[in-house]
Amino acid sequence: MQQKVPHNQYDLTFKRLFQFKEVFLNFLRSNINREWVNRIDAESLEFVDRSFIKDEFVEKEADVIYRARLEDTDIYFYVLIEPQSTADKSMPRRLFEYMSLVWKRHMEEKADELFPPIVPIVLYNGRSSWNIPTQIFKGFDIFKDDMFNYILVDVNRLDDEKLRSRLDLLSIILYLEKSRRNAEEFVEKLSEVSEYVCKLPQPQLKVFCSWLLRIVKPQVREEMKSRIDELLEKIEAEGVEDVGEFIFNVQQLIQEYYKEAEEKGKEKGYEEGIQEGIQKGIQEGIQRKEEEIVRRLIQKGFDDNFIAEATGVEIERIKKIREEYTKYS
């Protein structure tokens, strides 16, 4: 009877073999039928220590990791040595877990870079035929062009006419979102869609009105904010009875705020988040406060054009502040 060779003996043999770069490169060229294999920079091929990923997997799996350069791109090869006698149905999931660990480590070391490609390879020497799909993701043929790209939906680039023609809840909000920085345009658009807002089902209407109040809240006087909070609670609990009156009152709040701002020589437009602080500084009208805000935005990495648009400070003045900040920082 033939003696069974222990699994770990296979593991150690292949791991030792693959530590020789020329052996691994020949393995790729002989077994990976891809055009790019011959474009790998042989000098860049580097055996990667297993601790590169995660300590708890060191003793659980037999694998080999190589890093190489393909033109201007880093590429990883993850070879999982599978000495079991039968195919493991969990293989696609396992591979993805290990690939995720490599990407996680890469992210820790090079946070600002895109993830490198990883080529997973299974080296199997079991007795039975391998009958497990080699695809890691279900439906890959359908979604292969979208799996490792993200789809950008830039609200600012959406077509107003198309949004207005749809007039569902999301389209209405996106249509208004495009004008959040311009009070006059926002109020005008709100009038345009008010008829359609009134026809929304009550659950969607509650969402719309809550969204609208949260947009307006940072722009009103401090004494009005508690009233808006009360309205939000009432809408969540009871819904909206007279939608037309509600929208009219919101328009009045917006117009009132910007009328006061214009009388004080403030720039129109409104923003939330960090720009709330910017507007507060502008309202105070203190040059020193403006410069402090500009320096803070420079420190956070915003460019001059964004800062100029957000604060109303002249671009030349921002450049001067940036020059002084760079000089002494």
XYZ file of C-alpha atoms in Angstrom:
329
model
C 0.000 0.000 0.000
C 1.248 3.462 -0.894
C 1.948 5.596 2.127
C -0.047 8.829 2.297
C 2.114 11.913 2.173
C 1.232 14.441 4.894
C -0.384 17.638 3.651
C 2.182 19.850 5.281
C 4.943 18.051 3.346
C 3.373 19.234 0.099
C 2.979 22.699 1.575
C 6.608 23.011 2.566
C 7.874 21.613 -0.731
C 5.993 24.067 -2.900
C 6.657 27.000 -0.612
C 10.383 26.280 -0.755
C 10.286 25.886 -4.520
C 8.430 29.131 -5.030
C 10.901 31.102 -2.979
C 13.148 30.957 -6.054
C 12.025 33.839 -8.261
C 12.970 32.129 -11.503
C 10.910 29.062 -10.528
C 7.869 31.163 -9.760
C 8.217 33.214 -12.952
C 8.451 30.037 -15.051
C 5.394 28.711 -13.222
C 3.442 31.821 -14.241
C 4.608 31.748 -17.852
C 3.856 28.037 -18.195
C 0.436 27.989 -16.523
C -1.169 31.430 -16.728
C -2.486 31.956 -20.224
C -2.650 35.748 -20.184
C -1.011 38.248 -22.522
C 0.299 40.398 -19.669
C 2.357 37.589 -18.093
C 5.238 38.188 -20.504
C 5.223 41.909 -19.641
C 6.039 41.361 -15.964
C 9.294 42.992 -14.959
C 11.321 39.955 -13.849
C 13.707 42.119 -11.817
C 10.823 43.520 -9.778
C 9.525 40.090 -8.720
C 9.649 39.927 -4.915
C 8.735 37.126 -2.502
C 6.507 38.569 0.227
C 6.665 37.282 3.784
C 3.418 35.755 5.042
C 3.260 38.154 7.972
C 2.352 40.714 5.336
C -1.276 39.790 5.890
C -2.420 38.590 9.287
C -0.796 36.569 12.048
C -3.766 34.303 12.748
C -3.666 32.904 9.203
C 0.012 32.018 9.233
C -0.511 28.480 10.503
C -3.906 27.867 8.927
C -3.173 28.126 5.224
C -0.333 27.238 2.911
C 0.165 30.080 0.521
C 2.741 32.112 -1.347
C 2.577 35.833 -2.040
C 4.635 37.565 -4.697
C 4.762 41.219 -5.654
C 5.857 42.445 -9.093
C 5.721 45.433 -11.419
C 3.773 45.460 -14.636
C 4.741 48.700 -16.388
C 3.710 51.350 -13.831
C 1.470 49.107 -11.712
C 2.175 46.941 -8.673
C 0.602 43.508 -8.916
C 0.268 40.754 -6.292
C 0.095 37.010 -6.913
C -1.613 35.042 -4.163
C -0.989 31.306 -4.586
C -3.038 29.063 -2.326
C -1.598 25.532 -2.158
C -4.508 23.113 -1.800
C -3.273 19.600 -0.964
C -6.698 18.195 0.026
C -7.956 15.164 -1.852
C -11.246 16.807 -2.848
C -12.198 20.266 -4.041
C -13.262 22.721 -1.330
C -16.543 24.515 -2.127
C -15.560 27.392 0.162
C -12.515 28.205 -1.991
C -13.942 31.363 -3.684
C -14.906 32.799 -0.290
C -11.556 31.897 1.265
C -9.635 33.494 -1.588
C -11.589 36.705 -1.294
C -10.928 36.836 2.452
C -7.178 36.574 1.885
C -7.243 39.090 -0.950
C -9.069 41.475 1.369
C -6.292 41.089 3.930
C -3.675 42.007 1.329
C -5.687 45.072 0.327
C -6.172 46.017 3.972
C -2.417 45.891 4.573
C -1.801 47.910 1.417
C -4.309 50.524 2.620
C -2.501 50.782 5.959
C 0.828 51.389 4.224
C -0.334 53.511 1.279
C -3.629 55.067 2.243
C -3.758 57.501 -0.682
C -3.213 54.931 -3.427
C -5.759 52.814 -5.273
C -5.773 49.112 -4.482
C -3.304 47.033 -6.509
C -4.557 44.121 -8.642
C -4.311 40.686 -7.036
C -4.154 37.518 -9.134
C -5.398 34.561 -7.022
C -4.041 31.145 -8.014
C -4.974 27.756 -6.547
C -2.418 24.953 -6.871
C -4.437 21.756 -6.420
C -3.140 18.159 -6.432
C -6.169 16.232 -5.127
C -7.410 12.948 -6.593
C -10.867 14.102 -7.674
C -11.481 16.576 -10.495
C -11.848 20.240 -9.536
C -15.531 21.071 -9.955
C -15.735 24.405 -8.125
C -16.381 27.600 -10.166
C -13.260 29.685 -10.641
C -15.278 32.901 -10.393
C -15.212 34.525 -6.981
C -18.326 36.660 -7.558
C -21.733 35.442 -8.643
C -22.984 37.039 -11.864
C -19.529 38.297 -12.788
C -20.264 38.080 -16.535
C -23.087 40.578 -16.097
C -21.353 42.977 -13.719
C -17.676 42.579 -14.674
C -17.475 46.154 -16.000
C -18.842 47.513 -12.709
C -17.360 45.216 -10.045
C -14.061 47.003 -9.565
C -15.105 50.469 -10.695
C -17.461 52.809 -8.930
C -20.229 54.632 -10.769
C -20.228 58.378 -10.223
C -23.503 60.277 -9.996
C -22.503 63.941 -9.740
C -25.563 65.909 -8.650
C -24.148 69.106 -10.139
C -23.977 67.490 -13.575
C -27.510 66.094 -13.594
C -29.783 67.626 -16.202
C -32.432 69.932 -14.726
C -34.968 69.115 -17.421
C -34.667 65.367 -16.852
C -34.997 65.771 -13.094
C -38.014 68.023 -13.498
C -39.669 65.582 -15.909
C -39.394 62.663 -13.475
C -40.765 64.431 -10.385
C -40.434 61.499 -8.026
C -39.234 62.185 -4.473
C -35.535 61.664 -5.212
C -35.604 63.700 -8.441
C -37.326 66.596 -6.659
C -34.711 66.636 -3.898
C -31.807 66.376 -6.378
C -33.354 69.174 -8.449
C -33.387 71.406 -5.378
C -29.978 70.202 -4.152
C -28.366 71.729 -7.224
C -29.397 75.194 -6.017
C -28.635 74.960 -2.312
C -25.941 77.635 -2.611
C -28.222 80.152 -4.266
C -31.171 81.257 -2.130
C -33.092 83.044 -4.902
C -32.814 80.087 -7.273
C -33.658 77.626 -4.497
C -36.869 79.493 -3.582
C -37.858 79.704 -7.267
C -37.313 75.965 -7.777
C -39.214 75.192 -4.602
C -42.197 77.058 -6.073
C -41.900 75.048 -9.286
C -42.089 71.674 -7.573
C -44.555 72.524 -4.803
C -47.511 71.249 -6.854
C -45.845 67.860 -7.263
C -44.694 67.725 -3.656
C -48.343 68.029 -2.575
C -49.140 64.842 -4.501
C -46.503 62.726 -2.776
C -47.717 59.911 -0.471
C -47.680 60.961 3.172
C -44.623 58.829 4.149
C -42.571 60.389 1.311
C -43.971 63.824 2.133
C -42.693 63.512 5.695
C -39.225 62.690 4.370
C -39.268 65.673 2.009
C -40.429 68.165 4.646
C -37.899 66.894 7.183
C -35.132 67.237 4.596
C -36.258 70.762 3.735
C -36.302 71.887 7.372
C -32.822 70.494 7.963
C -31.575 72.428 4.938
C -33.079 75.643 6.282
C -32.203 75.225 9.974
C -28.534 76.392 9.787
C -29.615 79.541 7.950
C -32.191 80.954 10.378
C -31.777 83.060 13.510
C -30.903 81.170 16.668
C -34.286 81.779 18.250
C -36.008 80.073 15.291
C -34.026 76.828 15.499
C -35.975 75.450 18.446
C -39.197 76.103 16.503
C -37.830 74.128 13.548
C -36.940 71.256 15.867
C -40.525 71.263 17.125
C -41.809 71.161 13.551
C -39.511 68.254 12.736
C -40.841 66.272 15.694
C -44.424 67.067 14.714
C -43.872 66.030 11.096
C -42.295 62.728 12.147
C -45.212 62.034 14.480
C -48.223 63.424 12.586
C -47.190 64.132 8.991
C -47.995 67.340 7.103
C -51.524 68.703 6.863
C -51.194 71.767 4.584
C -48.182 71.214 2.320
C -48.673 74.450 0.387
C -48.605 76.560 3.541
C -45.611 74.637 4.863
C -43.559 75.290 1.695
C -44.590 78.948 1.677
C -43.415 79.390 5.274
C -40.069 77.756 4.452
C -39.625 80.097 1.485
C -40.334 83.057 3.748
C -37.688 81.880 6.229
C -35.070 81.577 3.494
C -35.901 84.970 1.992
C -35.922 86.636 5.402
C -32.470 85.294 6.231
C -30.920 86.410 2.976
C -32.611 89.778 3.039
C -30.910 90.453 6.370
C -27.619 89.152 4.998
C -27.814 91.410 1.938
C -28.569 94.458 4.077
C -25.363 93.808 5.979
C -23.387 93.400 2.762
C -23.084 89.643 3.077
C -22.640 87.429 0.067
C -25.618 85.315 -0.981
C -25.505 81.573 -0.936
C -25.723 78.969 1.756
C -23.925 75.799 2.668
C -24.005 73.372 5.537
C -21.290 71.723 7.592
C -18.024 73.589 7.562
C -19.520 76.523 5.633
C -21.811 77.283 8.571
C -18.693 78.345 10.410
C -17.545 80.319 7.371
C -20.828 82.250 7.179
C -20.759 82.958 10.902
C -17.300 84.462 10.497
C -18.480 86.600 7.586
C -21.464 87.837 9.604
C -19.157 89.012 12.331
C -17.389 91.110 9.682
C -14.039 90.834 11.397
C -11.084 90.675 9.080
C -8.986 88.734 11.563
C -11.715 86.091 11.861
C -11.899 85.752 8.082
C -8.171 85.178 7.876
C -8.354 82.570 10.625
C -11.073 80.690 8.700
C -9.094 80.877 5.464
C -5.985 79.507 7.176
C -8.014 76.670 8.674
C -9.386 75.709 5.251
C -5.887 75.889 3.753
C -4.686 73.561 6.504
C -7.488 71.106 5.672
C -6.391 71.027 2.026
C -9.087 73.088 0.272
C -7.965 74.933 -2.854
C -8.103 78.716 -3.354
C -11.124 78.684 -5.675
C -13.234 76.687 -3.210
C -12.249 78.961 -0.321
C -13.036 82.065 -2.371
C -16.458 80.742 -3.337
C -17.282 79.593 0.195
C -16.108 82.680 2.102
C -16.394 85.536 -0.382
C -12.784 86.483 0.335
C -10.918 87.738 -2.730
C -8.692 85.184 -4.414
C -5.598 87.411 -4.251
C -6.028 87.841 -0.524
C -6.356 84.060 -0.087
C -3.146 83.512 -2.052
C -1.342 85.976 0.196
C -2.631 84.207 3.335
C -1.564 80.863 1.861
C 1.905 82.221 1.091
C 2.335 83.456 4.659
C 0.969 80.209 6.086
C 3.368 78.124 3.963
C 6.299 80.340 4.891
C 5.852 80.006 8.649
C 4.384 76.507 8.952
